[in-house]
Coordinates of C-alpha atoms in Angstrom, one line a residue:
M1 CA -11.0 -30.5 20.8
N2 CA -9.8 -33.9 22.2
Y3 CA -7.0 -35.3 23.9
G4 CA -7.2 -39.0 22.9
D5 CA -5.2 -41.4 20.7
D6 CA -8.4 -41.6 18.1
K7 CA -6.9 -41.9 14.7
P8 CA -7.3 -38.9 12.7
L9 CA -10.8 -38.4 11.0
S10 CA -9.0 -38.4 7.7
A11 CA -7.8 -42.2 8.5
R12 CA -10.8 -43.8 9.8
R13 CA -13.3 -42.5 7.0
T14 CA -14.1 -44.2 3.3
D15 CA -15.4 -43.0 0.5
N16 CA -18.9 -44.8 1.1
M17 CA -19.1 -42.3 4.4
A18 CA -19.4 -39.3 2.4
D19 CA -21.9 -38.1 -0.3
M20 CA -20.3 -37.9 -3.9
L21 CA -21.0 -34.6 -5.5
K22 CA -21.0 -33.0 -9.1
K23 CA -17.4 -32.8 -10.6
V24 CA -16.5 -29.5 -11.0
D25 CA -13.4 -27.7 -12.9
V26 CA -12.1 -25.8 -9.8
V27 CA -12.9 -25.8 -6.1
T28 CA -11.2 -23.5 -4.0
V29 CA -11.0 -24.3 0.0
G30 CA -11.1 -20.7 1.6
V31 CA -13.1 -17.5 0.2
G32 CA -11.1 -14.9 1.8
F33 CA -9.4 -12.6 -1.0
A34 CA -7.0 -15.3 -2.4
G35 CA -10.1 -17.6 -2.8
S36 CA -12.3 -15.0 -3.8
I37 CA -9.6 -13.7 -6.6
V38 CA -9.1 -17.0 -7.9
L39 CA -13.1 -17.8 -7.9
A40 CA -13.8 -14.7 -9.9
E41 CA -11.3 -14.7 -12.4
C42 CA -12.2 -18.3 -13.1
A43 CA -15.8 -18.1 -13.4
K44 CA -15.7 -15.0 -15.7
A45 CA -13.8 -17.2 -18.1
G46 CA -16.3 -19.8 -18.0
L47 CA -15.0 -22.5 -15.9
S48 CA -17.5 -24.0 -12.9
V49 CA -16.4 -23.1 -9.5
V50 CA -17.2 -23.9 -5.9
G51 CA -15.9 -22.1 -2.9
L52 CA -16.0 -23.7 0.3
E53 CA -15.9 -21.8 3.4
R54 CA -15.7 -23.3 6.4
G55 CA -17.8 -20.1 8.5
E56 CA -20.9 -18.5 8.1
R57 CA -22.3 -16.3 5.0
R58 CA -22.3 -12.9 5.9
G59 CA -22.7 -9.4 3.8
L60 CA -23.1 -5.9 4.4
E61 CA -26.9 -7.2 5.8
D62 CA -25.0 -8.4 8.8
F63 CA -22.8 -5.2 9.6
K64 CA -25.3 -2.6 10.1
E65 CA -25.1 -2.9 13.8
I66 CA -21.1 -3.8 13.6
H67 CA -20.2 -0.5 15.6
D68 CA -20.1 -3.0 19.1
E69 CA -16.3 -2.6 20.3
W70 CA -17.4 -5.8 22.9
R71 CA -18.5 -8.1 20.7
Y72 CA -15.8 -7.8 17.9
A73 CA -12.9 -5.9 19.3
V74 CA -12.7 -7.8 22.5
Q75 CA -14.5 -11.1 22.5
Y76 CA -13.6 -11.4 18.4
G77 CA -16.9 -12.0 16.8
L78 CA -15.7 -12.0 13.2
M79 CA -12.6 -14.7 14.4
Q80 CA -12.2 -18.4 14.4
D81 CA -13.4 -20.1 17.1
L82 CA -10.7 -21.6 19.2
A83 CA -12.8 -24.1 20.6
K84 CA -13.4 -26.4 17.5
E85 CA -9.9 -25.3 16.2
T86 CA -6.6 -23.7 16.8
V87 CA -3.0 -23.8 16.7
T88 CA -0.2 -25.3 19.6
F89 CA 2.8 -23.0 20.5
R90 CA 6.1 -23.4 21.7
N91 CA 9.3 -21.8 21.4
T92 CA 11.8 -24.1 20.7
E93 CA 11.9 -28.0 20.2
D94 CA 12.6 -28.5 24.1
M95 CA 9.3 -26.8 24.9
R96 CA 6.0 -28.6 25.3
A97 CA 3.6 -26.9 22.8
L98 CA 0.5 -26.1 24.5
P99 CA -2.9 -24.9 22.2
M100 CA -3.6 -21.3 21.7
R101 CA -7.0 -21.0 24.0
R102 CA -7.8 -17.7 22.9
L103 CA -6.6 -15.5 20.3
G104 CA -3.9 -12.9 21.1
S105 CA -0.5 -12.2 19.3
F106 CA -2.4 -12.7 16.0
L107 CA -6.7 -13.3 14.9
L108 CA -7.5 -16.1 12.9
G109 CA -10.9 -14.7 10.3
D110 CA -13.6 -16.8 10.3
G111 CA -16.7 -16.7 8.0
L112 CA -17.3 -15.4 4.1
G113 CA -14.3 -13.0 3.4
G114 CA -12.0 -14.4 6.2
A115 CA -10.0 -12.3 7.2
G116 CA -10.4 -9.5 4.6
T117 CA -13.5 -8.4 6.4
H118 CA -11.8 -7.5 9.5
W119 CA -8.7 -5.8 8.4
N120 CA -7.4 -2.4 8.2
G121 CA -7.2 -2.0 4.4
M122 CA -3.8 -0.9 3.9
V123 CA -2.2 -1.8 0.9
Y124 CA 1.8 -1.5 0.3
R125 CA 4.1 -3.4 -2.4
F126 CA 7.2 -5.4 -1.3
S127 CA 10.3 -4.0 -2.7
P128 CA 12.4 -5.1 -5.1
Y129 CA 15.0 -6.3 -2.8
D130 CA 12.4 -8.6 -1.1
F131 CA 11.8 -10.8 -4.4
Q132 CA 15.8 -11.3 -4.8
I133 CA 16.9 -10.6 -1.0
K134 CA 19.6 -13.5 -0.8
T135 CA 21.3 -12.4 -4.4
M136 CA 21.2 -8.4 -2.9
T137 CA 22.1 -8.9 0.3
E138 CA 25.1 -11.2 -0.6
E139 CA 26.1 -8.7 -3.6
R140 CA 26.6 -5.7 -1.5
Y141 CA 27.4 -7.4 2.2
G142 CA 29.2 -10.7 1.4
K143 CA 27.5 -14.0 2.0
N144 CA 26.6 -15.3 5.4
K145 CA 25.8 -12.0 6.9
L146 CA 23.5 -13.2 9.3
G147 CA 24.5 -16.6 10.0
P148 CA 24.5 -20.4 8.5
D149 CA 20.9 -20.9 10.4
Y150 CA 19.1 -18.0 8.6
Q151 CA 17.8 -19.7 5.2
L152 CA 17.4 -16.3 2.9
Q153 CA 15.9 -17.3 0.1
D154 CA 14.6 -15.3 -3.5
Y155 CA 11.0 -15.2 -4.8
P156 CA 11.2 -17.0 -8.2
L157 CA 10.1 -13.9 -9.7
T158 CA 11.4 -10.1 -9.9
Y159 CA 9.1 -7.3 -8.7
D160 CA 9.1 -6.5 -12.4
E161 CA 7.4 -9.7 -13.1
M162 CA 5.0 -9.0 -10.1
E163 CA 4.4 -5.2 -11.0
P164 CA 1.3 -6.2 -13.1
Y165 CA -0.2 -8.2 -10.4
Y166 CA 0.2 -5.9 -8.0
T167 CA -1.5 -3.4 -10.5
T168 CA -4.5 -5.5 -11.1
F169 CA -5.1 -6.0 -7.4
E170 CA -4.6 -2.5 -6.7
Q171 CA -7.3 -1.6 -9.3
A172 CA -9.9 -4.4 -8.8
V173 CA -10.1 -3.1 -5.1
G174 CA -9.5 0.5 -5.4
I175 CA -6.8 2.2 -3.8
A176 CA -6.1 5.6 -2.0
G177 CA -3.1 6.7 -2.1
E178 CA -0.1 8.9 -3.5
P179 CA 3.4 7.0 -4.4
G180 CA 6.3 6.9 -1.7
Y181 CA 10.1 8.7 -1.8
F182 CA 11.2 4.7 -2.4
S183 CA 8.5 3.5 -4.5
A184 CA 9.6 1.3 -7.1
N185 CA 8.6 1.4 -11.1
R186 CA 4.8 1.4 -11.2
S187 CA 2.5 1.1 -14.2
A188 CA -0.3 2.8 -13.2
P189 CA -1.5 5.7 -10.5
Y190 CA -3.4 4.4 -7.5
S191 CA -7.3 4.5 -8.4
M192 CA -8.3 7.5 -5.8
P193 CA -6.5 10.5 -3.9
P194 CA -5.2 9.6 -0.3
L195 CA -7.7 9.7 2.4
V196 CA -8.0 13.0 4.5
K197 CA -4.4 14.1 6.0
T198 CA -6.0 15.1 9.6
P199 CA -3.8 17.8 11.8
V200 CA -2.3 15.0 14.2
L201 CA -1.0 13.1 10.9
A202 CA 0.2 16.7 9.2
R203 CA 2.2 16.9 12.5
F204 CA 3.5 13.4 12.2
E205 CA 4.7 14.3 8.7
Q206 CA 6.3 17.2 9.5
A207 CA 8.4 15.7 12.9
A208 CA 9.3 12.8 10.1
E209 CA 10.8 15.8 7.3
Q210 CA 12.4 17.4 10.1
V211 CA 14.6 14.0 11.1
G212 CA 15.2 13.6 7.3
C213 CA 12.7 11.2 6.3
H214 CA 10.1 11.0 3.2
P215 CA 6.5 10.5 4.3
Y216 CA 3.5 9.5 2.7
M217 CA 0.0 8.5 2.8
I218 CA -0.5 4.7 3.6
P219 CA -2.0 3.5 0.4
A220 CA -5.8 2.5 1.2
A221 CA -8.4 -0.4 0.1
I222 CA -10.7 2.3 1.4
A223 CA -12.7 4.9 -0.9
S224 CA -11.7 8.4 -0.3
E225 CA -14.5 9.8 -2.9
P226 CA -17.2 7.9 -5.0
F227 CA -15.5 4.5 -6.8
T228 CA -16.6 2.0 -9.2
T229 CA -14.3 -0.8 -9.6
P230 CA -13.6 -2.4 -13.4
D231 CA -16.0 -5.1 -12.7
G232 CA -18.2 -2.6 -12.1
I233 CA -18.9 -3.0 -8.0
E234 CA -19.7 0.6 -6.5
H235 CA -17.8 1.8 -3.2
N236 CA -19.1 4.5 -1.4
P237 CA -16.7 7.0 0.5
C238 CA -15.4 6.5 3.9
Q239 CA -17.1 7.9 6.7
Y240 CA -14.5 7.6 9.1
C241 CA -16.2 6.2 12.0
G242 CA -13.1 4.3 13.4
F243 CA -14.4 1.1 13.4
C244 CA -12.3 -1.0 10.9
E245 CA -9.6 -3.3 12.5
R246 CA -11.7 -6.5 13.7
F247 CA -14.7 -5.1 12.2
A248 CA -16.6 -5.5 8.6
C249 CA -17.6 -2.0 6.8
E250 CA -21.6 -1.1 6.9
Y251 CA -20.5 1.5 4.1
D252 CA -19.1 -0.5 1.8
A253 CA -16.2 2.2 1.7
K254 CA -13.4 -0.5 2.9
A255 CA -13.0 -3.4 0.2
Q256 CA -13.6 -6.6 1.0
P257 CA -14.0 -9.9 -0.3
T258 CA -17.7 -9.6 0.3
N259 CA -18.1 -6.8 -1.7
T260 CA -15.5 -7.2 -4.6
F261 CA -14.6 -10.5 -6.0
I262 CA -17.5 -12.6 -4.6
P263 CA -20.2 -11.0 -6.2
V264 CA -18.6 -10.8 -9.2
A265 CA -17.7 -14.4 -9.0
E266 CA -21.6 -15.3 -8.2
R267 CA -23.2 -13.1 -10.9
T268 CA -21.5 -15.1 -13.8
G269 CA -23.6 -17.9 -13.0
H270 CA -21.0 -20.2 -12.7
C271 CA -20.4 -20.0 -9.0
D272 CA -21.4 -22.0 -6.3
I273 CA -20.4 -20.5 -2.7
R274 CA -20.8 -22.9 0.1
C275 CA -20.3 -21.8 3.5
C276 CA -20.4 -24.1 6.7
A277 CA -18.1 -26.2 4.8
N278 CA -15.1 -27.4 6.5
V279 CA -12.2 -29.5 4.6
V280 CA -10.7 -31.9 6.1
E281 CA -8.6 -33.4 3.3
I282 CA -7.5 -33.3 -0.3
L283 CA -8.0 -36.8 -1.9
R284 CA -5.2 -37.7 -4.3
Q285 CA -4.6 -40.3 -7.0
D286 CA -1.1 -40.8 -8.0
S287 CA 0.3 -37.2 -9.1
H288 CA -3.0 -35.7 -9.0
V289 CA -5.3 -34.7 -6.7
T290 CA -8.9 -35.6 -7.4
G291 CA -11.2 -33.1 -5.1
V292 CA -11.7 -32.7 -1.5
R293 CA -13.5 -34.1 1.4
Y294 CA -15.3 -31.5 3.6
V295 CA -17.7 -31.4 6.6
D296 CA -21.3 -29.5 6.7
T297 CA -20.5 -28.3 10.2
L298 CA -24.3 -27.4 11.0
T299 CA -25.1 -31.0 10.2
M300 CA -21.7 -33.1 10.7
K301 CA -22.6 -34.9 7.1
E302 CA -19.5 -35.5 5.1
Y303 CA -19.0 -34.9 1.1
I304 CA -16.7 -35.6 -1.3
Q305 CA -16.3 -32.6 -3.9
P306 CA -14.6 -33.9 -7.1
A307 CA -12.5 -31.0 -9.0
E308 CA -9.9 -30.8 -12.4
V309 CA -8.4 -28.3 -10.0
V310 CA -8.2 -27.7 -6.1
V311 CA -6.7 -24.3 -4.9
L312 CA -5.9 -24.0 -1.3
S313 CA -6.6 -20.3 -0.7
S314 CA -7.5 -20.5 2.9
Y315 CA -5.2 -18.9 5.6
V316 CA -1.3 -19.5 6.1
M317 CA -1.5 -22.4 8.6
N318 CA -4.7 -24.3 7.1
N319 CA -3.2 -24.4 3.8
A320 CA 0.4 -26.2 5.9
K321 CA -2.2 -28.0 7.7
L322 CA -4.0 -29.5 5.1
L323 CA -0.9 -30.5 3.1
M324 CA 0.1 -32.2 6.1
V325 CA -2.8 -34.5 7.1
S326 CA -3.7 -35.0 3.5
D327 CA 0.2 -36.5 2.9
I328 CA 1.0 -34.2 -0.1
G329 CA 4.8 -32.9 0.1
R330 CA 7.6 -33.4 2.1
R331 CA 7.8 -32.0 5.6
Y332 CA 10.6 -30.0 6.7
D333 CA 13.0 -31.7 9.4
P334 CA 15.0 -28.5 11.1
S335 CA 17.5 -31.3 12.2
T336 CA 18.6 -31.8 8.6
G337 CA 17.4 -28.7 7.0
R338 CA 15.5 -30.9 4.3
G339 CA 11.8 -30.9 3.5
T340 CA 10.0 -27.9 2.6
L341 CA 6.5 -28.2 3.7
G342 CA 6.2 -25.8 7.0
K343 CA 10.0 -24.6 6.6
A344 CA 10.1 -20.8 7.2
Y345 CA 7.4 -20.0 9.0
C346 CA 8.1 -16.3 9.8
Y347 CA 6.3 -13.2 11.8
Q348 CA 7.3 -9.8 12.4
I349 CA 8.4 -7.3 15.2
T350 CA 6.6 -4.5 16.3
P351 CA 8.2 -1.6 17.9
G352 CA 6.3 1.3 18.9
A353 CA 6.2 4.2 21.2
T354 CA 3.3 6.2 23.0
L355 CA 2.8 9.9 23.4
F356 CA 1.1 11.8 25.6
F357 CA 0.4 15.4 24.7
D358 CA -1.6 18.6 26.9
E359 CA -3.5 19.7 24.4
P360 CA -6.9 17.7 23.5
M361 CA -7.4 16.1 19.8
N362 CA -10.2 14.6 17.7
L363 CA -8.9 11.1 17.8
Y364 CA -12.0 9.3 17.8
A365 CA -12.3 9.7 14.1
G366 CA -10.8 7.8 11.8
A367 CA -10.2 4.6 9.4
G368 CA -8.2 1.8 9.7
A369 CA -5.6 2.5 6.9
L370 CA -5.9 6.5 7.9
G371 CA -2.1 7.3 8.5
V372 CA 1.0 8.3 7.4
C373 CA 4.3 6.7 6.7
Y374 CA 7.9 6.4 5.8
D375 CA 10.3 3.7 3.8
D376 CA 13.5 5.6 5.1
Y377 CA 14.5 2.2 7.3
N378 CA 12.8 -0.2 5.0
A379 CA 14.3 -2.9 2.7
D380 CA 17.7 -2.3 1.9
N381 CA 16.8 1.4 1.7
F382 CA 19.8 2.4 4.2
D383 CA 23.6 1.0 4.5
H384 CA 23.7 -2.3 6.6
A385 CA 26.9 -2.8 6.5
K386 CA 27.9 -1.8 9.9
L387 CA 25.0 -3.3 11.3
D388 CA 23.8 -7.0 12.7
F389 CA 20.6 -7.2 11.0
I390 CA 19.5 -6.5 7.3
H391 CA 15.5 -5.4 6.1
G392 CA 13.5 -3.2 8.0
A393 CA 10.3 -1.5 8.3
V394 CA 7.7 1.0 7.3
I395 CA 7.5 3.5 10.6
S396 CA 4.0 4.9 10.9
M397 CA 1.4 7.0 12.6
T398 CA -1.9 5.8 12.1
Q399 CA -5.5 7.5 12.8
T400 CA -7.4 4.6 13.2
G401 CA -10.5 6.1 15.8
K402 CA -10.4 5.5 19.5
R403 CA -12.7 3.6 21.0
P404 CA -13.8 3.3 24.8
I405 CA -12.7 0.1 25.8
E406 CA -9.5 -0.8 24.8
S407 CA -8.1 2.7 24.5
N408 CA -6.4 3.3 28.0
A409 CA -2.8 4.5 27.3
V410 CA -1.5 6.9 30.4
M411 CA 1.5 8.3 31.3
P412 CA 3.8 6.3 33.4
G413 CA 3.3 5.9 37.3
T414 CA -0.2 6.2 37.0
P415 CA -2.3 3.5 39.3
A416 CA -3.1 0.3 37.6
W417 CA -7.1 0.9 38.7
G418 CA -9.2 3.1 40.8
A419 CA -10.2 6.3 40.7
D420 CA -6.7 8.0 39.6
F421 CA -6.6 5.6 36.6
K422 CA -10.0 6.7 35.6
K423 CA -9.3 10.1 35.5
A424 CA -6.0 9.6 34.0
S425 CA -7.7 7.4 31.5
I426 CA -10.1 9.6 30.3
H427 CA -7.5 12.7 30.2
A428 CA -5.2 11.0 27.9
F429 CA -8.0 9.3 25.6
N430 CA -7.8 12.4 23.2
R431 CA -4.6 13.2 24.2
S432 CA -2.0 10.0 23.4
L433 CA -0.8 8.5 20.1
G434 CA 1.1 6.1 19.1
I435 CA 3.9 5.6 16.3
G436 CA 4.5 2.0 15.5
A437 CA 6.5 0.1 13.0
Q438 CA 6.7 -3.5 11.4
G439 CA 9.7 -5.0 11.5
A440 CA 10.7 -7.9 8.5
S441 CA 11.2 -11.3 9.5
M442 CA 13.8 -13.5 8.5
P443 CA 13.5 -17.5 8.2
Y444 CA 15.3 -19.0 10.6
R445 CA 16.1 -22.7 10.8
Y446 CA 14.3 -24.0 14.1
N447 CA 11.5 -21.6 13.4
Y448 CA 8.7 -23.9 11.5
L449 CA 5.5 -25.4 11.4
S450 CA 4.8 -29.1 11.7
L451 CA 1.6 -31.1 13.3
D452 CA 1.0 -31.9 16.8
D453 CA 1.4 -35.2 18.3
T454 CA -0.9 -34.4 21.2
Y455 CA -3.7 -32.2 20.5
K456 CA -6.5 -32.7 18.0
D457 CA -9.2 -30.4 16.6
A458 CA -13.1 -31.0 16.7
Y459 CA -12.9 -33.1 13.8
G460 CA -10.2 -35.8 14.9
L461 CA -7.4 -34.2 13.0
P462 CA -4.1 -33.2 14.9
L463 CA -3.7 -29.5 15.1
L464 CA -1.0 -27.4 13.5
R465 CA 2.1 -27.0 15.6
M466 CA 4.3 -23.5 15.3
T467 CA 7.8 -23.3 16.6
Y468 CA 8.8 -20.1 17.1
N469 CA 11.0 -17.1 18.6
F470 CA 12.5 -14.4 18.0
T471 CA 16.0 -14.3 16.7
D472 CA 18.9 -12.2 17.4
Q473 CA 18.1 -10.4 14.1
D474 CA 14.6 -9.5 15.4
R475 CA 16.0 -8.3 18.6
A476 CA 18.4 -6.1 16.9
L477 CA 16.2 -4.6 14.1
F478 CA 13.6 -3.9 17.2
A479 CA 16.3 -2.0 19.0
F480 CA 17.3 0.1 15.8
I481 CA 13.6 0.9 14.7
T482 CA 13.1 2.0 18.4
G483 CA 15.8 4.2 18.1
K484 CA 14.5 5.6 14.5
I485 CA 10.8 6.1 16.0
E486 CA 11.7 7.7 19.4
E487 CA 13.8 10.7 17.0
A488 CA 10.2 11.2 15.2
A489 CA 8.8 11.1 18.5
R490 CA 10.8 13.9 20.3
A491 CA 10.7 15.9 17.1
M492 CA 6.8 16.1 17.8
N493 CA 7.7 17.8 21.6
P494 CA 5.4 15.3 23.1
K495 CA 5.0 15.8 27.0
G496 CA 6.0 12.2 27.6
M497 CA 6.8 8.8 25.9
V498 CA 6.8 5.3 26.8
S499 CA 8.9 3.0 24.3
K500 CA 7.6 -0.7 23.7
P501 CA 10.3 -3.1 25.2
N502 CA 12.3 -5.5 23.4
A503 CA 11.2 -9.0 24.4
K504 CA 13.6 -11.6 24.8
D505 CA 11.1 -14.4 23.6
Y506 CA 8.0 -14.2 21.6
N507 CA 4.9 -14.9 23.5
I508 CA 1.4 -16.1 21.9
V509 CA -0.3 -13.0 23.4
P510 CA -0.6 -9.8 23.3
Y511 CA -2.0 -9.1 19.9
Q512 CA 1.0 -8.0 17.6
T513 CA 0.0 -8.7 13.7
T514 CA -1.8 -11.0 12.1
H515 CA 0.8 -10.9 9.4
N516 CA 2.1 -15.1 9.4
T517 CA 3.8 -16.1 6.5
G518 CA 6.1 -19.1 5.3
G519 CA 5.2 -22.6 5.4
T520 CA 4.0 -23.2 1.7
L521 CA 6.8 -21.4 0.1
M522 CA 7.0 -20.3 -3.4
G523 CA 10.5 -21.3 -5.1
E524 CA 12.4 -22.7 -8.5
S525 CA 12.1 -26.1 -7.6
P526 CA 11.1 -28.6 -5.5
D527 CA 14.4 -28.6 -3.2
D528 CA 13.5 -25.3 -2.2
S529 CA 9.7 -24.5 -2.2
V530 CA 6.4 -26.7 -1.9
V531 CA 5.0 -24.7 -4.9
N532 CA 6.5 -23.0 -8.3
S533 CA 6.0 -18.9 -9.4
Y534 CA 2.3 -20.0 -10.3
L535 CA 1.8 -21.7 -7.2
Q536 CA 1.1 -24.6 -8.8
H537 CA 2.1 -27.8 -6.3
W538 CA 5.4 -29.8 -7.4
D539 CA 4.2 -33.1 -6.4
A540 CA 0.4 -32.5 -7.9
D541 CA -0.1 -30.6 -11.4
N542 CA -3.7 -29.4 -10.7
L543 CA -3.2 -28.5 -6.7
F544 CA -2.3 -24.7 -6.2
V545 CA -1.9 -23.4 -2.7
V546 CA -1.9 -19.4 -2.5
G547 CA -1.4 -17.1 0.0
A548 CA 0.9 -15.4 2.5
G549 CA 2.5 -18.7 3.4
N550 CA 4.2 -18.7 -0.5
F551 CA 6.4 -16.0 1.3
P552 CA 10.3 -16.5 1.7
H553 CA 10.0 -14.2 4.7
N554 CA 8.4 -11.4 6.0
G555 CA 8.6 -7.9 5.1
G556 CA 8.4 -4.7 6.4
C557 CA 5.2 -3.8 5.8
N558 CA 1.3 -5.4 5.2
P559 CA 1.1 -8.6 3.3
T560 CA -2.3 -8.2 1.6
G561 CA -1.2 -6.4 -1.2
T562 CA 1.3 -9.0 -2.3
V563 CA -1.0 -11.9 -1.5
G564 CA -3.3 -10.0 -3.7
A565 CA -1.0 -9.9 -6.4
L566 CA 0.0 -13.5 -6.0
S567 CA -3.8 -14.6 -5.9
F568 CA -3.9 -13.2 -9.7
R569 CA -0.6 -14.9 -10.8
C570 CA -2.3 -18.2 -9.1
A571 CA -5.5 -17.7 -11.2
E572 CA -3.8 -17.1 -14.1
G573 CA -2.2 -20.4 -13.5
V574 CA -5.2 -22.1 -13.0
L575 CA -6.4 -21.0 -16.4
K576 CA -3.1 -22.1 -18.0
Y577 CA -3.6 -25.0 -16.4
A578 CA -7.2 -25.5 -17.6
E579 CA -6.3 -24.9 -21.1
K580 CA -3.3 -26.9 -21.5
G581 CA -2.1 -29.2 -18.4
G582 CA 0.8 -30.1 -17.5
K583 CA 3.4 -28.0 -15.1
L584 CA 3.7 -24.4 -16.1
A585 CA 6.9 -22.7 -16.4

């Protein structure tokens, strides 16, 4: 990373510096869940496809010794190298934005499979309210409930229009689950019964029912029994080893791009995946893009990959950054409210409580999505008329498997180090539980993504700058959900309880969730969005942008199910474009 005034790499290059490769039908930038879905669907249809992944190739053979908490959970062995590329952060425009030097608040995936390798495996659907949040909020509570600086916007698709894509994704990866009390229309059941309900989860379930809520097992992209996907990929049942989040699965139980869509794409003979290929520019000519320029990160050799269609399918922040450095789209300006690229960056709030008990429990066993949750205080499932916020959160208790290094919950009043701390930590290891929530985040005028004007990455490109802070909506929702968590916690009769404090300002540390959204919105027109309902860019018919960046706001649960659904929608759009061309309806 450098601090100089050198021109960006894209401005210093000429075509004769890079090797020109053979043109293909489709190239994807990033091969996580979104990119691998597009690759697989297009390759199965007979199109020639190339997937460019800036990290290294990896697969089951690389995960045999994955149970190393220090390497993967503490030192982030599967994550992005921030010495080469990171983001800068500030709460407001009045602050100086500084680079994120160490992963903290969110964990950016790296390597083949992206963040879909180290995820927990929770697969929720957004509610009908999420897809028509502006319309439904105004119908029930009147206009401007939150104030003029909140930028509520409907999706260009309703839940019913999205439902078939949800079903396709869920069946493709295999979901172990059961429908919740507030579940909207479903066209098919889950592929497998839920994961095992442990005594701890049964106890939380009983407490949730005691306070009048409707708990159910979290839908998990983790096999509860032997499972074969519609594409013929076999998954083994979960061993409940407790190494999901920040780890890959060596049992092929957790669905990952590397054991679902990537092998399907490659076995067609129409797909070429190139790793260590960092895309630095989208090439454009008039109203079309012509391909991408990328750097081999091992040799630093530059290549141009021409393509009939380019699909940006990397992480939220990289998709937005590539459009900005390639000068495609109209960047958002918070002072005027005009522009769309970088608009509506949203995150989540994460209220929670730690509970302490006298009796020991077998908490070392678990899985990333092993848990019980309820939706009674999510979306618009409860009346907000007398509340100063909208939406809500899924409340849950998970048994993800306690590991020795970072599982150090202790009762208040315990010394922070020394013999007494060690004794208390060991005692609480199998006697402490957490109840948590992921609260929805609404788009706010002054929360957005842009290019940094000081810092550059290892390739000479400006870093992406995040301007973000919690709002009154966030703090009010946090306080409300904390109260509901404490109700359920008290029903479990703990020995002690510590609730997470309500932060005034957002900070880039500690870890919260890797559920960043917005910046490349989908919508009805170029005036309110970057892409249309098929994730096709308004300014270039053969450019598609897919991922959580398309969300107009962030929901009260994990985003991967919706990203997967949108990826199948995007693949459908690419195939329609390949057949007919032009702007898709």
